[in-house]
XYZ file of C-alpha atoms in Angstrom:
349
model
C 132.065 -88.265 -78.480
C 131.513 -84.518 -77.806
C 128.149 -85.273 -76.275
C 129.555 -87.300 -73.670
C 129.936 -84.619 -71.167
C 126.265 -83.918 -71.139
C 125.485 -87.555 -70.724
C 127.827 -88.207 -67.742
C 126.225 -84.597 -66.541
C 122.509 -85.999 -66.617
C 124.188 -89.530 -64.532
C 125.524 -86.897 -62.186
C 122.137 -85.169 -61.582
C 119.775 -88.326 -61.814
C 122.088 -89.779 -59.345
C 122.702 -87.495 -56.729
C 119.503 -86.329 -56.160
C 118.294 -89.776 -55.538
C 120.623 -90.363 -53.174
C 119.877 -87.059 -51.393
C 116.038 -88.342 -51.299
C 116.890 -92.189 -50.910
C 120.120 -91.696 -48.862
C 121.433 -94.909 -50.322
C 124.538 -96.422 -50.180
C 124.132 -98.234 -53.720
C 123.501 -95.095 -55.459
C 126.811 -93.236 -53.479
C 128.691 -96.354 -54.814
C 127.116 -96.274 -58.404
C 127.961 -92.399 -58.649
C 131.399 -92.952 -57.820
C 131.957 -96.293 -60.395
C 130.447 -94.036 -63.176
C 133.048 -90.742 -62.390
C 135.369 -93.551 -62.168
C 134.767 -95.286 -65.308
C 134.437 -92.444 -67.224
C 137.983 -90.522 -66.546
C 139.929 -94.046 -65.470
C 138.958 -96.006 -68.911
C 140.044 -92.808 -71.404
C 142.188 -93.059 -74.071
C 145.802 -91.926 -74.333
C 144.710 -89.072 -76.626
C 142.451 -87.424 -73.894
C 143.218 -84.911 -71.889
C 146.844 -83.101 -71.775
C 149.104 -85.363 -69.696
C 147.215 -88.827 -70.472
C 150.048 -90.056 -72.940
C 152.524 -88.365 -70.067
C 151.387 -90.382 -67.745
C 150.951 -93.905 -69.668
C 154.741 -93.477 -70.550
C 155.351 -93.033 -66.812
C 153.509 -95.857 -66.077
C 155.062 -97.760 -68.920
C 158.150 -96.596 -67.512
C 157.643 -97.988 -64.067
C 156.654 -101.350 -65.139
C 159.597 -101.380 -66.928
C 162.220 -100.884 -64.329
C 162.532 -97.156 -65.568
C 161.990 -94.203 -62.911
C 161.723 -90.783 -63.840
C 163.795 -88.901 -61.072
C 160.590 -86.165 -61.461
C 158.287 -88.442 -59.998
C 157.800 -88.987 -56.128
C 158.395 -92.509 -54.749
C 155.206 -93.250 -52.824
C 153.477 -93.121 -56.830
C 156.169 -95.167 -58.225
C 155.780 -98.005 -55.289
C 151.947 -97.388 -55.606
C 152.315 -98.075 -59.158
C 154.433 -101.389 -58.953
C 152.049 -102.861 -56.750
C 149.168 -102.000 -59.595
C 150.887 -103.784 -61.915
C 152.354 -106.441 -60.405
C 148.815 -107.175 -59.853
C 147.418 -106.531 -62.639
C 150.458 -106.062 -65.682
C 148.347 -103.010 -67.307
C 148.891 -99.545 -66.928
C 145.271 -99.394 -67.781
C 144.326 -100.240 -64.175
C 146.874 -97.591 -63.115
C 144.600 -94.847 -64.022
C 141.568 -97.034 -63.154
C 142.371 -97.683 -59.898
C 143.536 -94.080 -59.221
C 140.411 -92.447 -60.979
C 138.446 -94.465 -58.068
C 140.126 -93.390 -55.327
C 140.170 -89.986 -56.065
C 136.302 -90.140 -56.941
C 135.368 -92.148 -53.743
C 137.473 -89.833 -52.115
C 135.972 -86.874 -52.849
C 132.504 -87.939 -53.338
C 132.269 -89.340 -49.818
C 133.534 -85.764 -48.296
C 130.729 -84.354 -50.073
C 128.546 -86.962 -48.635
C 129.224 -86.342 -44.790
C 129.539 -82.452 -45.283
C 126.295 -80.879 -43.709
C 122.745 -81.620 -45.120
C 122.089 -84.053 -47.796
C 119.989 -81.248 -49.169
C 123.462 -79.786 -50.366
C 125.295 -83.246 -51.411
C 123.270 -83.063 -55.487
C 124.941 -78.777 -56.499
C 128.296 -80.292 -54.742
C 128.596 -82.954 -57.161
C 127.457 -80.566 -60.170
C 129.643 -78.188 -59.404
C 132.700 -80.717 -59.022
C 131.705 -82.804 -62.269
C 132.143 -79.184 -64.092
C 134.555 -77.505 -62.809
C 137.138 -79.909 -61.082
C 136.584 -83.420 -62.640
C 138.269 -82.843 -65.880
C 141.723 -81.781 -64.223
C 141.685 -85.684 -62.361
C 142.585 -86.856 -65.962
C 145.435 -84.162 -66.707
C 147.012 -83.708 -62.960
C 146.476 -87.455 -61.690
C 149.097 -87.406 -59.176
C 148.436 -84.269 -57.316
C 145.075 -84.922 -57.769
C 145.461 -88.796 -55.818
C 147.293 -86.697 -53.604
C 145.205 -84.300 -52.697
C 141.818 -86.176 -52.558
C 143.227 -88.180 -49.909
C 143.783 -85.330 -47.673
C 140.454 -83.845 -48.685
C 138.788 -86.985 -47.084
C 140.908 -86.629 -44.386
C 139.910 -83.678 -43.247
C 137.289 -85.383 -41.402
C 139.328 -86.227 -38.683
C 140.231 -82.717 -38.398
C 136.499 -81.976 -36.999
C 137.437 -85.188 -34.620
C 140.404 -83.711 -33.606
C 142.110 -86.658 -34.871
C 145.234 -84.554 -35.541
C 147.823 -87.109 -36.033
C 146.090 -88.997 -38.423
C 145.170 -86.449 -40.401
C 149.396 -85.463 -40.814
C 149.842 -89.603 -40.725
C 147.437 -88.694 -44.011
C 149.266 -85.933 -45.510
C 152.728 -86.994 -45.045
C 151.470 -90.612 -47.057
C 149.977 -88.047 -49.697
C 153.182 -86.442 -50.055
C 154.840 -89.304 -50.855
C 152.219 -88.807 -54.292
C 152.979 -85.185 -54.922
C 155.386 -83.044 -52.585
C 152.601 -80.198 -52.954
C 150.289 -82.165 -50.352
C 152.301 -81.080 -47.433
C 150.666 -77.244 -48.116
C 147.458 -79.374 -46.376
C 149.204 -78.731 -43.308
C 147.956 -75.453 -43.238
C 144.267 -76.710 -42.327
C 145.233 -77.483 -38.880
C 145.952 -74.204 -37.433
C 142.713 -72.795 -39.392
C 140.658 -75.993 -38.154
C 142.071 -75.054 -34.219
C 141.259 -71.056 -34.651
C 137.958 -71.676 -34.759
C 137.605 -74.521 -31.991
C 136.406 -73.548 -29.162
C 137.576 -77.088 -27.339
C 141.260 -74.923 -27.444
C 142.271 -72.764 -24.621
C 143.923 -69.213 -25.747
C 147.304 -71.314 -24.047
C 147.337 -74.123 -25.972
C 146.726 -71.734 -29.216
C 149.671 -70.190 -28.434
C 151.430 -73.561 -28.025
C 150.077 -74.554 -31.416
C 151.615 -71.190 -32.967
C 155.045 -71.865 -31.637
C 155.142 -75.673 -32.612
C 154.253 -74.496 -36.079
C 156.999 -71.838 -35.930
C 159.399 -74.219 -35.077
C 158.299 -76.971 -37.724
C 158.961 -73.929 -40.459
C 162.343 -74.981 -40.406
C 162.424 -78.565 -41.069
C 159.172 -78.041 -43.747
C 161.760 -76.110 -45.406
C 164.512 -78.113 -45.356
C 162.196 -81.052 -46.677
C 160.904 -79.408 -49.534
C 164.514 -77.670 -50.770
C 165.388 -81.462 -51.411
C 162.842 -81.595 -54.304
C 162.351 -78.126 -54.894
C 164.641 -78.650 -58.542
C 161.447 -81.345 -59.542
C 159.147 -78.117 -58.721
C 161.070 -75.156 -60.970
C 157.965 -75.193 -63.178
C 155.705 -73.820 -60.323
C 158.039 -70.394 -60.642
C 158.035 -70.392 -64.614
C 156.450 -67.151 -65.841
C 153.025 -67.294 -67.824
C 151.944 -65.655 -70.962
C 148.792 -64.684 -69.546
C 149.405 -62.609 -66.698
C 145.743 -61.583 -65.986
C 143.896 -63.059 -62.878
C 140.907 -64.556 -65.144
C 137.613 -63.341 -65.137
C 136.199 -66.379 -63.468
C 138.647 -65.707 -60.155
C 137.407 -62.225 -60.048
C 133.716 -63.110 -59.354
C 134.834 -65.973 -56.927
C 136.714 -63.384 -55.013
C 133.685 -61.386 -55.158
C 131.410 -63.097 -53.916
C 133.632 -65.350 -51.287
C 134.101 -61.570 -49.557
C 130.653 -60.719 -50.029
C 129.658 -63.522 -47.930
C 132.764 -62.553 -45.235
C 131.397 -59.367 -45.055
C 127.536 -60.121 -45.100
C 128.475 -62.484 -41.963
C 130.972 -60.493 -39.576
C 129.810 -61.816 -36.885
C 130.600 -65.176 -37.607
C 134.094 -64.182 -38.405
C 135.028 -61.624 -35.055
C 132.869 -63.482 -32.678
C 134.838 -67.249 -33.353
C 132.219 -70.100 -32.429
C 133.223 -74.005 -33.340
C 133.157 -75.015 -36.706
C 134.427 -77.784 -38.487
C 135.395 -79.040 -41.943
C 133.019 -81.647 -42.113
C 130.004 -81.068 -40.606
C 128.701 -77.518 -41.426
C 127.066 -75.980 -38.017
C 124.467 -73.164 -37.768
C 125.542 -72.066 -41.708
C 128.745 -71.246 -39.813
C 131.172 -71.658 -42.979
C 134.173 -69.857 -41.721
C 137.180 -72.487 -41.772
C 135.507 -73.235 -45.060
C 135.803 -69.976 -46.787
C 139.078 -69.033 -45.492
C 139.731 -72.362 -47.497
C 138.067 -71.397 -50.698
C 139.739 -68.077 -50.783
C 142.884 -70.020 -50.260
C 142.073 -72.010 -53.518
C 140.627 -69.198 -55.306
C 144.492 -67.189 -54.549
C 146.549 -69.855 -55.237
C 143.996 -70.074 -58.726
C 145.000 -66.566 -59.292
C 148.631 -66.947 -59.479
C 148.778 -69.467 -62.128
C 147.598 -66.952 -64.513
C 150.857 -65.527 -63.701
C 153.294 -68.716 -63.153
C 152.892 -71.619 -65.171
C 151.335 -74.021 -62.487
C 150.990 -72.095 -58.984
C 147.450 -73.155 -59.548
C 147.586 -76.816 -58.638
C 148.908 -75.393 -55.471
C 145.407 -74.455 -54.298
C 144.224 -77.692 -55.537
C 142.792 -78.902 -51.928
C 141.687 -75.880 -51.250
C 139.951 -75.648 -54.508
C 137.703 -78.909 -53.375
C 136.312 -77.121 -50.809
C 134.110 -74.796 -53.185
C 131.403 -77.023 -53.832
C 130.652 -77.731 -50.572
C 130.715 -73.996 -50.271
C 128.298 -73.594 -53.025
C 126.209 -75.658 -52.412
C 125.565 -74.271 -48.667
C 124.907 -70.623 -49.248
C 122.958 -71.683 -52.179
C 121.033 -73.754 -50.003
C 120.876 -72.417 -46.297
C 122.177 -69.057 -46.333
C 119.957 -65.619 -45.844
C 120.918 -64.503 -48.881
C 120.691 -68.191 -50.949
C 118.822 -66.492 -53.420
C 121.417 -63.972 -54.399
C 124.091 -66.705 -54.450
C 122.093 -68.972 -56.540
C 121.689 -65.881 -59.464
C 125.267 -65.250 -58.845
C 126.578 -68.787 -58.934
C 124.555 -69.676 -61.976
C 126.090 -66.800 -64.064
C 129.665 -68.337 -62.738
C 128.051 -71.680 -63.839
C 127.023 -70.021 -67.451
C 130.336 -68.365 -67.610
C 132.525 -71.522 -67.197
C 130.463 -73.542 -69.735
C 130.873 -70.988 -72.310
C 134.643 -70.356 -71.662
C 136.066 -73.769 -71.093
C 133.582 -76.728 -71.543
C 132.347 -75.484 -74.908
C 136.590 -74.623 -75.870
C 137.318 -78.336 -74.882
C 136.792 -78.914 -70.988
C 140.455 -79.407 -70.784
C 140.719 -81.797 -73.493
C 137.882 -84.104 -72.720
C 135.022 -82.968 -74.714
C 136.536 -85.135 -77.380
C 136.759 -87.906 -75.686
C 136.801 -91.687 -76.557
C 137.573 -95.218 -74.552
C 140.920 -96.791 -74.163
């Protein structure tokens, strides 16, 4: 079923630009189901850690847990099947939380004029690694939806949030990082309390580090050399073009007005593209260890929404559009016509 990304593509569109003319609820829900369908109900041939994980899950159910594998998934996963006695609704169940997760963040960033290239770009470029990396993925689409209360200055949900999503995958607690960004560039923050911020983080350094050293033998792989050693292409003219819009907006950047993570103000995209830089780093380095990528996994999310604002709003949206749909060109050619991370042939459980 090569074709099938092209179908699930054509959903995508039809779909979300209804529901950025309609603004309806329905068609939010029936965008998510079909994302959810599509990567929750494939087979254990598709995509590169599919079988992994249904001998996890298989693994779980049985009374068997793999000391690699955090405890919040395993507990997650008992309940699933106590439920339900199918590992099937395992990846089901997962596949829609991640979806609803993300989709939603899409919906109440900015303008609704944005929400339709958001949810292209994800499908493309993001989707296919929900199927391969499920766990960090679950982990860190939580957190991405979380970030909302970051603009609400809800700051002890949002860690409530993080520290539940590292339960998932121990690579969620790099999320923490968004707070100090989100208070740089709050204005509701005295210079005083900014400083108090800076010294509360130095002192949490310690115990972040202590944490992780517990289950840093389960993470070894995240330090193994790769073959490649080359920082891709594709990273190159994300770079480029993420510092072409730093630079091309100064102002925004030395004069620091408020700006949040979920609603976009005045094209101000600052916490945002410190984000996406983030992502596009973190992207870098796994062409040089083995999987330092899914480090910048969060941060990764945050490049549709940042797509699909300069495309849209900025001065220069024209420019970004040429340059994004060469990017857009690129990927297709390079991954989703060399197997879209093992999905393009892809068939139902």
């Amino acid at each position: 079923m090569e074709y099938i990304y092209y179908i699930i593509l054509s959903i995508v569109i039809i779909l979300s630009f209804a529901i950025k003319n309609t603004n309806s609820k329905i068609l939010l829900i029936l965008l998510i189901v079909t994302l959810s369908l599509f990567s929750g109900l494939r087979n254990i041939d598709v995509g590169a850690d599919t079988l992994n994980y249904y001998n996890i899950i298989n693994n779980i159910k049985n009374g068997v847990y793999s000391p690699n594998v955090e405890y919040g998934f395993i507990v997650y996963s008992k309940i699933i099947l106590t439920i339900f006695d199918n590992p099937t609704y395992v990846f089901l169940i997962t596949a829609l939380i991640i979806n609803s997760c993300i989709i939603t963040r899409f919906y109440l960033s900015g303008s609704k004029k944005t929400f339709p290239i958001a949810c292209i770009w994800y499908y493309t470029f993001l989707f296919p690694q929900s199927c391969n990396i499920m766990r960090q993925y679950l982990a860190a689409a939580i957190v991405f939806l979380f970030t909302i209360f970051l603009e609400r200055k809800s700051y002890r949900i949002f860690i409530i949030a993080v520290l539940a999503a590292t339960t998932i995958h121990l690579s969620a607690i790099i999320s923490l990082l968004l707070i100090p960004i989100n208070i740089l560039f709050s204005r509701d923050f005295k210079r005083r309390e900014k400083k108090k911020l800076a010294i509360a983080l130095l002192l949490a350094i310690p115990i972040i580090a202590i944490y992780v050293s517990f289950s840093v033998e389960h993470y070894k792989s995240y330090l193994l050399s790769s073959a490649n050693n080359k920082i891709g292409v594709l990273n190159i003219i994300r770079l480029a073009i993420a510092f072409f819009y730093i630079i091309t907006n100064q102002s925004n950047f030395t004069h620091i007005k408020h700006c949040g993570f979920c609603k976009v103000k005045n094209s101000n995209l600052v916490p945002i593209t410190l984000c996406y830089v983030i992502g596009i780093v973190f992207t870098s380095f796994g062409y040089y260890f083995t999987t330092m990528a899914r480090l910048g996994l969060l941060y990764m999310f945050f490049e549709p929404i940042f797509v699909s604002e300069v495309s849209t709003f900025s001065k220069n949206r024209n420019l970004y559009r040429i340059l994004y749909s060469i990017l857009y060109i690129m990927y297709f050619i390079l991954n989703v016509g060399s197997g879209w991370s093992g999905l393009s042939n892809y068939s139902f459980i």
